[in-house]
mmCIF file of C-alpha atoms in Angstrom:
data_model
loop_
_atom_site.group_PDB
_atom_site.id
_atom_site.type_symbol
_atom_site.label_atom_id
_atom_site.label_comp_id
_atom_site.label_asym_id
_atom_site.label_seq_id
_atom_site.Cartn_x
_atom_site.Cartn_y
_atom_site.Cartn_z
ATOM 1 C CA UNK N 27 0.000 0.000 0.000
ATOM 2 C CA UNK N 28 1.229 3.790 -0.207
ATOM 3 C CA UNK N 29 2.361 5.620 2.214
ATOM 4 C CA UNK N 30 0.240 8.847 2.903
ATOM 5 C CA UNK N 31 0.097 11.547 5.320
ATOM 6 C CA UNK N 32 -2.056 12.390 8.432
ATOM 7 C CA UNK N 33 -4.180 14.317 6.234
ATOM 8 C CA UNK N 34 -4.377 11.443 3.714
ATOM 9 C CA UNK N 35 -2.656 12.286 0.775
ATOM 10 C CA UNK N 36 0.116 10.094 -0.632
ATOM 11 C CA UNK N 37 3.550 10.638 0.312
ATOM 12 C CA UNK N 38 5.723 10.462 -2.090
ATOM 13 C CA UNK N 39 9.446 9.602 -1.354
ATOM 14 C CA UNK N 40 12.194 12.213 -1.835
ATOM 15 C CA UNK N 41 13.698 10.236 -4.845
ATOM 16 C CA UNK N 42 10.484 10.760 -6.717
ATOM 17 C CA UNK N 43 10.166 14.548 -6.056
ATOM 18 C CA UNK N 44 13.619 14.789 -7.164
ATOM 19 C CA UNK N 45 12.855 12.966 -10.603
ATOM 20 C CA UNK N 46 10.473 15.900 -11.162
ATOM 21 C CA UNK N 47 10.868 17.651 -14.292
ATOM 22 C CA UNK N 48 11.550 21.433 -13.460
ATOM 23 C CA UNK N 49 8.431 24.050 -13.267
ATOM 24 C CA UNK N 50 6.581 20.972 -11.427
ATOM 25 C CA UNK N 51 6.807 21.746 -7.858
ATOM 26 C CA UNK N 52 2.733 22.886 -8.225
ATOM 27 C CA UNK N 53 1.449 19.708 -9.170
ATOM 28 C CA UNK N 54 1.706 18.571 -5.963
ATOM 29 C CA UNK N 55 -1.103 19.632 -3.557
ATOM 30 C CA UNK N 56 -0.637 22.245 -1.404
ATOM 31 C CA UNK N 57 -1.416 20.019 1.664
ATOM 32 C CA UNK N 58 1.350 17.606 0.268
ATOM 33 C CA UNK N 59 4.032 16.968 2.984
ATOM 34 C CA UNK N 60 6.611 16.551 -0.165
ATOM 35 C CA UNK N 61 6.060 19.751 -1.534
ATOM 36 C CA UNK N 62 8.711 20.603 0.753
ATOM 37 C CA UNK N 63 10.834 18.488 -0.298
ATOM 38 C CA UNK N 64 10.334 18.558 -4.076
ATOM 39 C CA UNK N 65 10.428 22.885 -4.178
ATOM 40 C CA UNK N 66 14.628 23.384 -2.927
ATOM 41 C CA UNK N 67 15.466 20.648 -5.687
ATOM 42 C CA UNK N 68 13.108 21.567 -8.830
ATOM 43 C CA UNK N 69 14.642 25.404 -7.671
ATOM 44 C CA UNK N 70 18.179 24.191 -8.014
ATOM 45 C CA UNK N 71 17.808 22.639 -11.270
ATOM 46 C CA UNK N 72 16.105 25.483 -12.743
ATOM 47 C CA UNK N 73 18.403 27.753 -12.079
ATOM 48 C CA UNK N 74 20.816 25.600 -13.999
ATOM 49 C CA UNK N 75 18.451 25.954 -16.994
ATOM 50 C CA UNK N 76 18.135 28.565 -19.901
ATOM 51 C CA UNK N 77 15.997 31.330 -19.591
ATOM 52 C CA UNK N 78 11.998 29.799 -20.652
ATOM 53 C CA UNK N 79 10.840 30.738 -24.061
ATOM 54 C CA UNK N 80 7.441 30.099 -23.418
ATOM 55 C CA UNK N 81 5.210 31.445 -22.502
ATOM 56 C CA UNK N 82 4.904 32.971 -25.912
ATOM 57 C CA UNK N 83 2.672 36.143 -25.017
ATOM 58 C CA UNK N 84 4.168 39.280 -26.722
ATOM 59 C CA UNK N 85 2.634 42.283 -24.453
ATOM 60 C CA UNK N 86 1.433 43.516 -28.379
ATOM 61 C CA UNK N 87 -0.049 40.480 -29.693
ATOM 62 C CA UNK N 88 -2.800 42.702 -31.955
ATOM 63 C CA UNK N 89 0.569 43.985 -33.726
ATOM 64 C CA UNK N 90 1.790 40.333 -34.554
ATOM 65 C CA UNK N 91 -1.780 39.256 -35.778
ATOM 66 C CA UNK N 92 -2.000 42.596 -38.208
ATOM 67 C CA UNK N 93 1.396 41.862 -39.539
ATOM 68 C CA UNK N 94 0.672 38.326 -40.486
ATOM 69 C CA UNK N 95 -2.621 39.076 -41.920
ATOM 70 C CA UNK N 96 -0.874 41.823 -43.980
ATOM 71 C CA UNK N 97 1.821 39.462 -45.261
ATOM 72 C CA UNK N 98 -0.265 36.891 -45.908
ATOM 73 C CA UNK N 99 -2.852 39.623 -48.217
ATOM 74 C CA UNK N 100 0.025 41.270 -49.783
ATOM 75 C CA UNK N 101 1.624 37.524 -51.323
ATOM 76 C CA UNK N 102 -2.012 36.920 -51.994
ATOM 77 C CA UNK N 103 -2.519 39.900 -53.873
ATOM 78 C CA UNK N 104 0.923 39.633 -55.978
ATOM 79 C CA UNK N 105 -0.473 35.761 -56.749
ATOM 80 C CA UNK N 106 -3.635 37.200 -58.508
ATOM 81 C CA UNK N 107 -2.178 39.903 -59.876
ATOM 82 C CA UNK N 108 0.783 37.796 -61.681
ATOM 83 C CA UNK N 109 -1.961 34.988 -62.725
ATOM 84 C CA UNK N 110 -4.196 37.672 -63.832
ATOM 85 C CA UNK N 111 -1.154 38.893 -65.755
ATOM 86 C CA UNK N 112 -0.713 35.476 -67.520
ATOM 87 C CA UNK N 113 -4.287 34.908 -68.482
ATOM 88 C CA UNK N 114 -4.051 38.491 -70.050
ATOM 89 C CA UNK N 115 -1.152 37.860 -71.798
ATOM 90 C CA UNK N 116 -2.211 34.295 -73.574
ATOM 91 C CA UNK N 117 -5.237 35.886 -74.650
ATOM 92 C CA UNK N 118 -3.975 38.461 -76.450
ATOM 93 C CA UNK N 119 -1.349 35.906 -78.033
ATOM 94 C CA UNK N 120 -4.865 33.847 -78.977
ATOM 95 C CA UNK N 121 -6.689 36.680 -80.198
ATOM 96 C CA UNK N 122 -3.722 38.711 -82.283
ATOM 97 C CA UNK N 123 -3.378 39.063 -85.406
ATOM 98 C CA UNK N 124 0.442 39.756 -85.571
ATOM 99 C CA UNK N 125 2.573 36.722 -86.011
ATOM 100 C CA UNK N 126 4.451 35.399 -82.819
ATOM 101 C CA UNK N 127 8.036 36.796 -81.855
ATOM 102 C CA UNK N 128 10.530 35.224 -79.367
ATOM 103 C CA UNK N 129 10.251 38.001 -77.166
ATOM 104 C CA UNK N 130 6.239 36.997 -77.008
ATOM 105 C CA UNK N 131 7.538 33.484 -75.858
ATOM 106 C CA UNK N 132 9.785 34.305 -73.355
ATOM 107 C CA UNK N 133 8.084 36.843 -71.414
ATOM 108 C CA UNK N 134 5.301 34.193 -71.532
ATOM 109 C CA UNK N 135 8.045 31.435 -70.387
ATOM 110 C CA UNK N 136 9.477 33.591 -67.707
ATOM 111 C CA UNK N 137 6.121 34.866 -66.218
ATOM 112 C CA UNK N 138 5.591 31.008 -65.799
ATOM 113 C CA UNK N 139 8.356 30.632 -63.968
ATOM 114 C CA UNK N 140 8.063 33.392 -62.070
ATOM 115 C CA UNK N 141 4.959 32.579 -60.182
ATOM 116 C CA UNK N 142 6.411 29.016 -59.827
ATOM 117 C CA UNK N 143 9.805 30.560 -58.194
ATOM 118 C CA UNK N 144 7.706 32.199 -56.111
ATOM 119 C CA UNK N 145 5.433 29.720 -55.179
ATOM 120 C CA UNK N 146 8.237 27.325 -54.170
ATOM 121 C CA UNK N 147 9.997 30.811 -52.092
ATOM 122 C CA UNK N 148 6.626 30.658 -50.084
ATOM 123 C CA UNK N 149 6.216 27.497 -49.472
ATOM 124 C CA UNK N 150 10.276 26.806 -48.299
ATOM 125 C CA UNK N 151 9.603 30.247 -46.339
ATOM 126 C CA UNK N 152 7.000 28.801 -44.380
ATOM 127 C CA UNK N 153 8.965 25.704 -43.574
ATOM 128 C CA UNK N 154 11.801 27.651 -41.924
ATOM 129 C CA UNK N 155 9.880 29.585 -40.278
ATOM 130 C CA UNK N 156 8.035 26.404 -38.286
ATOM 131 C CA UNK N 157 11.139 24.761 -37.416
ATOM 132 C CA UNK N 158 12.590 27.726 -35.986
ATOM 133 C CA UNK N 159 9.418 27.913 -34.263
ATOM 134 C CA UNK N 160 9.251 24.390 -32.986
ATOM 135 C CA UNK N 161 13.225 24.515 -32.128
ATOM 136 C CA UNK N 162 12.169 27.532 -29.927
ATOM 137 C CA UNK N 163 10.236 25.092 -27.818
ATOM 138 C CA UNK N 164 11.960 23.551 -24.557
ATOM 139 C CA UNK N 165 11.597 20.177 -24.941
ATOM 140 C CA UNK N 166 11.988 19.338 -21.370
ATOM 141 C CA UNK N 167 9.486 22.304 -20.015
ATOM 142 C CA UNK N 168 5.903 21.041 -18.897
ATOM 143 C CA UNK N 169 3.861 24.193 -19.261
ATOM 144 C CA UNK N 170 1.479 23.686 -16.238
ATOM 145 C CA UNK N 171 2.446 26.984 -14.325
ATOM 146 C CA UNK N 172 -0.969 29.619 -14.029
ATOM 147 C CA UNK N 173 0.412 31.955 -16.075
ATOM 148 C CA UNK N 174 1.168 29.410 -19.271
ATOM 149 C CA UNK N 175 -2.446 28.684 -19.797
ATOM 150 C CA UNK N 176 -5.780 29.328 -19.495
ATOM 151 C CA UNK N 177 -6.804 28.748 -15.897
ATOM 152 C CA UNK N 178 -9.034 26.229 -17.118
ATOM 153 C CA UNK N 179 -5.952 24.402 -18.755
ATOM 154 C CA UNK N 180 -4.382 24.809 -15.976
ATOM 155 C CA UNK N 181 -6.784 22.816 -13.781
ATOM 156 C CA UNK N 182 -7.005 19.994 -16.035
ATOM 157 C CA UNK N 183 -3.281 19.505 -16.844
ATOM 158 C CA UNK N 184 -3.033 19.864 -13.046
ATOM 159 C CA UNK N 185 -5.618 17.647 -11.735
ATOM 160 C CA UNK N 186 -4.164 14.565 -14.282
ATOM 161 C CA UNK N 187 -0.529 15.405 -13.387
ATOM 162 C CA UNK N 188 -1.211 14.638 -9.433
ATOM 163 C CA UNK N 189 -3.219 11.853 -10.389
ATOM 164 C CA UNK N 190 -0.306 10.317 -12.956
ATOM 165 C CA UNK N 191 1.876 10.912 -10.020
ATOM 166 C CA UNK N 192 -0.182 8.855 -7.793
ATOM 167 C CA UNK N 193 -0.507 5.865 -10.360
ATOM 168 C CA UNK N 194 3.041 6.089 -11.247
ATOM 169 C CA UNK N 195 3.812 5.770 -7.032
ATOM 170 C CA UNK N 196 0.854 3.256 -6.432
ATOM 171 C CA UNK N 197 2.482 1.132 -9.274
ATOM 172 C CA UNK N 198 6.252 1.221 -8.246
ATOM 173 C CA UNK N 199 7.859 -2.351 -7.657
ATOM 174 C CA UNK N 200 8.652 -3.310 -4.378
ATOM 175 C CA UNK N 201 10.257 -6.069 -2.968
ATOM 176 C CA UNK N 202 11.784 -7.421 -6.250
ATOM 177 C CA UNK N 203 12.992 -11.389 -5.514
ATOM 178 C CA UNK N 204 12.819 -14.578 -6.617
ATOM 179 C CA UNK N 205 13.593 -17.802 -4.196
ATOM 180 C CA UNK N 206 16.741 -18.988 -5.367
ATOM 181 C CA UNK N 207 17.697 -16.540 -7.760
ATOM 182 C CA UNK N 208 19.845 -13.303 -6.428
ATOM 183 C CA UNK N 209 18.016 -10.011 -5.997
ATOM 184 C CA UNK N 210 18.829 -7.197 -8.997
ATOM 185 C CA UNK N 211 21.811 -4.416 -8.284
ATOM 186 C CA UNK N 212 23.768 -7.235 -5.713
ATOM 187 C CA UNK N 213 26.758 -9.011 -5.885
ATOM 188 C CA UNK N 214 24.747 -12.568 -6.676
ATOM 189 C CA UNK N 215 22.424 -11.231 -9.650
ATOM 190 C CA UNK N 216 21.334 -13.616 -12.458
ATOM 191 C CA UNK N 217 22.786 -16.285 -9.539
ATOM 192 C CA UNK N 218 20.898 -19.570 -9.464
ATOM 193 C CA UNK N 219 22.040 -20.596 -6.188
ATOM 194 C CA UNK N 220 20.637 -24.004 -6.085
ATOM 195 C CA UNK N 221 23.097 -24.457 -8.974
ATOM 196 C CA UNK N 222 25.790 -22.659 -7.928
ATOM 197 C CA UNK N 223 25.922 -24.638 -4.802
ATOM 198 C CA UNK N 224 26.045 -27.733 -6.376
ATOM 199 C CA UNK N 225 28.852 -26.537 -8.862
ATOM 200 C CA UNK N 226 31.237 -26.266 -5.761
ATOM 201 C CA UNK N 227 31.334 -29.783 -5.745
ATOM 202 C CA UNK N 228 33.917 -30.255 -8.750
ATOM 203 C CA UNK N 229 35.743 -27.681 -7.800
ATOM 204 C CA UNK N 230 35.961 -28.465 -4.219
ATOM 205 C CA UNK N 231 36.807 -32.459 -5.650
ATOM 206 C CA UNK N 232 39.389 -31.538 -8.140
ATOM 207 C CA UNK N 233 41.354 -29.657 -4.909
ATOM 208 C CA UNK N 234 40.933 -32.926 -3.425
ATOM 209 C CA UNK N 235 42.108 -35.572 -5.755
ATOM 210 C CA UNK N 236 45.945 -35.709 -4.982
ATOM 211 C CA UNK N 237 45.377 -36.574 -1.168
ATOM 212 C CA UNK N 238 42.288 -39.005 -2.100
ATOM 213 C CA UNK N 239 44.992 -41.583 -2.996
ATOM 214 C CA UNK N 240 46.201 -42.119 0.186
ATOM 215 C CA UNK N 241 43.045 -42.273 2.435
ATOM 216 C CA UNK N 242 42.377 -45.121 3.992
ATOM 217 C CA UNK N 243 39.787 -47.680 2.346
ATOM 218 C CA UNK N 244 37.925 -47.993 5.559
ATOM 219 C CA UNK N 245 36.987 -44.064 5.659
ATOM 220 C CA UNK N 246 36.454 -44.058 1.664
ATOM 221 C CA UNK N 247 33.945 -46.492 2.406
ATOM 222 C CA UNK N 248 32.207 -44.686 5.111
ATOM 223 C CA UNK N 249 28.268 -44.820 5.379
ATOM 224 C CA UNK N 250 25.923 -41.679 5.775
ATOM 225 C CA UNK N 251 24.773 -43.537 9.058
ATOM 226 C CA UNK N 252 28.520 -43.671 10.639
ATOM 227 C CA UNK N 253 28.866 -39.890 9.800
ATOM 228 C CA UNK N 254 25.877 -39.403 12.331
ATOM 229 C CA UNK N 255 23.750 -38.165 9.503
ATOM 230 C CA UNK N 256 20.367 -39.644 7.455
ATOM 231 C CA UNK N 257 19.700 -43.076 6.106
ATOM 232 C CA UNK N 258 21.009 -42.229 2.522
ATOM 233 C CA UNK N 259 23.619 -44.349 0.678
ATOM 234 C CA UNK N 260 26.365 -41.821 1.356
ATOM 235 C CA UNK N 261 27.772 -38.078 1.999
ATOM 236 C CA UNK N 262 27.385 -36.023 -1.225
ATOM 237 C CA UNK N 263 30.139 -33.449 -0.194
ATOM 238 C CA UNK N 264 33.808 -35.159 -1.010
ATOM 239 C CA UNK N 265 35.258 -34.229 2.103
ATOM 240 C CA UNK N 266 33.276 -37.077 4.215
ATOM 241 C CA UNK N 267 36.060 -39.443 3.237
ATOM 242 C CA UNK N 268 38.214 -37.317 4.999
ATOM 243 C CA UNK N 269 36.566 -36.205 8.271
ATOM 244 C CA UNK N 270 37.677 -39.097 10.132
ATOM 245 C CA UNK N 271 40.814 -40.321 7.867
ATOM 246 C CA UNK N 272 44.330 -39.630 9.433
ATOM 247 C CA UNK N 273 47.324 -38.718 8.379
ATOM 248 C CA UNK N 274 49.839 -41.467 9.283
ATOM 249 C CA UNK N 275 52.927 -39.355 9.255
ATOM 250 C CA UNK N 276 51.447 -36.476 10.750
ATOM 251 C CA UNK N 277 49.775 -38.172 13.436
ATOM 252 C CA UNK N 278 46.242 -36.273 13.111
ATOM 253 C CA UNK N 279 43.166 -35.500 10.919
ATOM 254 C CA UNK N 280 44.132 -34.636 6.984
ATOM 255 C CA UNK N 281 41.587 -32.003 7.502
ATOM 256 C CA UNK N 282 41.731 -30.155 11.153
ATOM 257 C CA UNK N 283 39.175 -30.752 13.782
ATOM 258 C CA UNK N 284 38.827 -27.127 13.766
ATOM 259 C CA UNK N 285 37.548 -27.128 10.483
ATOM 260 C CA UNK N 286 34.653 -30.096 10.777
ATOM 261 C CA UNK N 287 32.216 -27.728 11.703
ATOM 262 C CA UNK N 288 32.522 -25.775 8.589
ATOM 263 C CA UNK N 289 32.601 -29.072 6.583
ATOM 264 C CA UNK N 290 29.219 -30.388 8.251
ATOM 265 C CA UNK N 291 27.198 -26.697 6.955
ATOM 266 C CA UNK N 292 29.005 -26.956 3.427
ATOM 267 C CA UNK N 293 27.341 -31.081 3.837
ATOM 268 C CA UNK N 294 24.013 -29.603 4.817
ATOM 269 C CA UNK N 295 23.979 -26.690 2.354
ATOM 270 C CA UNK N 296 24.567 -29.365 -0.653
ATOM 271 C CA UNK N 297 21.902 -31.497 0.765
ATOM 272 C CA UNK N 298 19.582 -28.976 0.795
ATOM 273 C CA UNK N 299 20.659 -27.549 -2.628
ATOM 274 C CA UNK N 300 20.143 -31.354 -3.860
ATOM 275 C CA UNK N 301 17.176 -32.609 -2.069
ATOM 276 C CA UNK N 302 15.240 -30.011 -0.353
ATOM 277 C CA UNK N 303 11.893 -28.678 -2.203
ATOM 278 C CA UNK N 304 12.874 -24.896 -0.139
ATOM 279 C CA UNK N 305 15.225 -23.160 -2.338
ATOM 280 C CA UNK N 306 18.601 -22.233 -0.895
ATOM 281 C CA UNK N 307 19.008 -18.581 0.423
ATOM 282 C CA UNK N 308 21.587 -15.775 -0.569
ATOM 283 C CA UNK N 309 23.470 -16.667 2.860
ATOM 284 C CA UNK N 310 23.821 -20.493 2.095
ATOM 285 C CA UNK N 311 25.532 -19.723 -1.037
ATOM 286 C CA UNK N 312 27.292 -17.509 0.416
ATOM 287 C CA UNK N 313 28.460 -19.660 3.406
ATOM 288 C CA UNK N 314 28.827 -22.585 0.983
ATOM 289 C CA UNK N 315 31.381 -20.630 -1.185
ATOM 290 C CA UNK N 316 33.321 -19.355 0.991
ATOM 291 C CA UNK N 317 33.705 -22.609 2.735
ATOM 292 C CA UNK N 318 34.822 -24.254 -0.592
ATOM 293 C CA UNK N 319 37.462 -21.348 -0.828
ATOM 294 C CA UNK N 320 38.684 -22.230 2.841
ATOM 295 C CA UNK N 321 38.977 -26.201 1.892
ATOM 296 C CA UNK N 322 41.059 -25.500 -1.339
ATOM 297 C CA UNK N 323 43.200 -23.025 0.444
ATOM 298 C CA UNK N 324 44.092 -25.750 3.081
ATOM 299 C CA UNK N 325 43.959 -28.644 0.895
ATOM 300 C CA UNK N 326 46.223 -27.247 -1.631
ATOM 301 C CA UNK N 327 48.788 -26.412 1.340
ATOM 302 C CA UNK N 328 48.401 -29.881 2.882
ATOM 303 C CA UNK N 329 49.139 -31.026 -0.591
ATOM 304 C CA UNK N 330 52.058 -29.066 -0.916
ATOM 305 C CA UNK N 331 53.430 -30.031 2.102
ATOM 306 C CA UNK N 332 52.748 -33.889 1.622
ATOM 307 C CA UNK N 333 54.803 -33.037 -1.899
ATOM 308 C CA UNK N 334 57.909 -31.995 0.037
ATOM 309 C CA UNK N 335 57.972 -34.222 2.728
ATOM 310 C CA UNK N 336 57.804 -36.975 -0.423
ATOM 311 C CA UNK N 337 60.901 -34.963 -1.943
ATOM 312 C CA UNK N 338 62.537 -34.886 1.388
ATOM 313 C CA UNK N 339 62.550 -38.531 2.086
ATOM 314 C CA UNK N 340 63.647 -39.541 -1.394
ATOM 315 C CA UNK N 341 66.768 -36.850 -1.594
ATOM 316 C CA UNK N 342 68.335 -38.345 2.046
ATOM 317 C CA UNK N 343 71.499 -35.489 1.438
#
């Protein structure tokens, strides 16, 4: 629902008054608690702006309508009189009795293409003149101030601009999310992360392979049950095998006790991701991931320490 005001009109937020377009402070109602708001910002941007064009009321508008009507009389008037002139002038060639001359013809000719000169100068004339007109227009000016329009204009443009900016608050999306899919503008957007949990699991595996070769058979073998966990086959998360596997030569766990808990909520987070009809959250992704980083990070140094203690024992100097 929207927000509104003690006295029960809407309340629009301060990023919406500031989206205003400038000259648009007065389409909010005076009792509006953001017209507070909206007037210091629509100010500042003005100010900012070129001087308005509009309203287009010259002081002597009579003076603007007389020349106009003159002009347009006065090209009128030299129309008639030049087609006047040519319908004179081919009927006396008709009704002569002298032979033709050239000079006949071209005075003719050139009368002809006089008017159509002209005709083409008035028409190209006219064109300038509206786009100069329209280019005079600011694009970005809503003319909904009293003194751009009739009053009655004024009311109507006003009344439909408050109501717009009700719809366009009323209809505003809220709470955009989707289970299992990261929310727009974060860090996990377009993130699936019931997939992206269960694409750890290679990764996390392929960190995993060069001490897998010297766990114990007994702990590769491990049941679900002996893990303390469900009644399934087996652990889906590789490190089960070595939660309870030691390390002969370094008389402890391959992976540290310290570090169990962390594998048991990276084994619950994949069997939720697998199994579970809830979708995982933003946090169990996150939690998973950054577990996975941990476990390579100490895999990959247990690895490299199992590699030189192997060099060390073969090069006895």
């Amino acid at each position: 629902m929207t927000a509104t005001a003690a006295n029960g009109q809407p309340a629009f937020p301060r990023s919406f008054s500031l989206q205003l377009a400038p000259g648009t402070v007065d389409a909010f109602p005076p009792s509006s608690p953001n017209r507070r708001d909206a007037a210091p910002a629509a100010a500042a941007v003005t100010a900012l702006l070129p001087a308005r064009v509009y309203p287009h009321k010259p002081r002597k508008r009579w003076l603007t309508r007389l020349r106009a009507t003159g002009t347009y009389a006065l090209f009128l008037l030299i129309f008639v009189a030049l087609l006047a002139s040519l319908v004179d002038f081919g009927h006396s060639i008709i009704y002569s009795d002298r032979s033709s001359k050239a000079s006949d013809l071209i005075i003719g000719f050139g009368s002809y293409v006089a008017v159509i000169v002209f005709g083409i100068g008035m028409a190209v004339a006219r064109r300038i003149a509206n786009n100069r007109a329209e280019a005079a227009i600011p694009k970005a000016y809503v003319p909904i101030q009293v003194e751009d329009v009739p009053k009655r204009a004024y009311r109507l443009i006003k009344s439909e601009f408050d109501r717009a900016c009700i719809i366009t608050k009323v209809h505003q999306p809220r709470g955009r999310s989707q289970a299992g899919w990261g929310r727009p503008g974060t860090a996990s957007e377009n993130v699936h992360f019931r997939s992206a949990i269960l694409s750890t699991v290679p990764a996390l595996r392929a960190a995993l392979e060069p001490l897998l070769a010297t766990t114990s058979t007994r702990a590769r073998s491990l049941q679900w049950a002996e893990l303390g966990g469900g009644a399934r086959s087996g652990p889906i998360s590789p490190l089960a095998p070595l939660l309870l596997d030691t390390d002969d030569d370094a008389g402890g766990a391959l992976i540290p006790d310290a570090l169990h808990p962390l594998a048991e909520l990276y084994e619950r987070h994949l069997v939720k991701a697998k199994y579970a009809k809830e979708e995982p959250t933003e946090q169990e992704w996150d939690e998973a991931v950054k577990a996975v980083a941990v476990f390579v990070g100490v895999l990959t140094t247990t690895t490299t320490t199992a590699a030189a203690k192997a060099a060390a024992a073969l090069d006895p100097a």
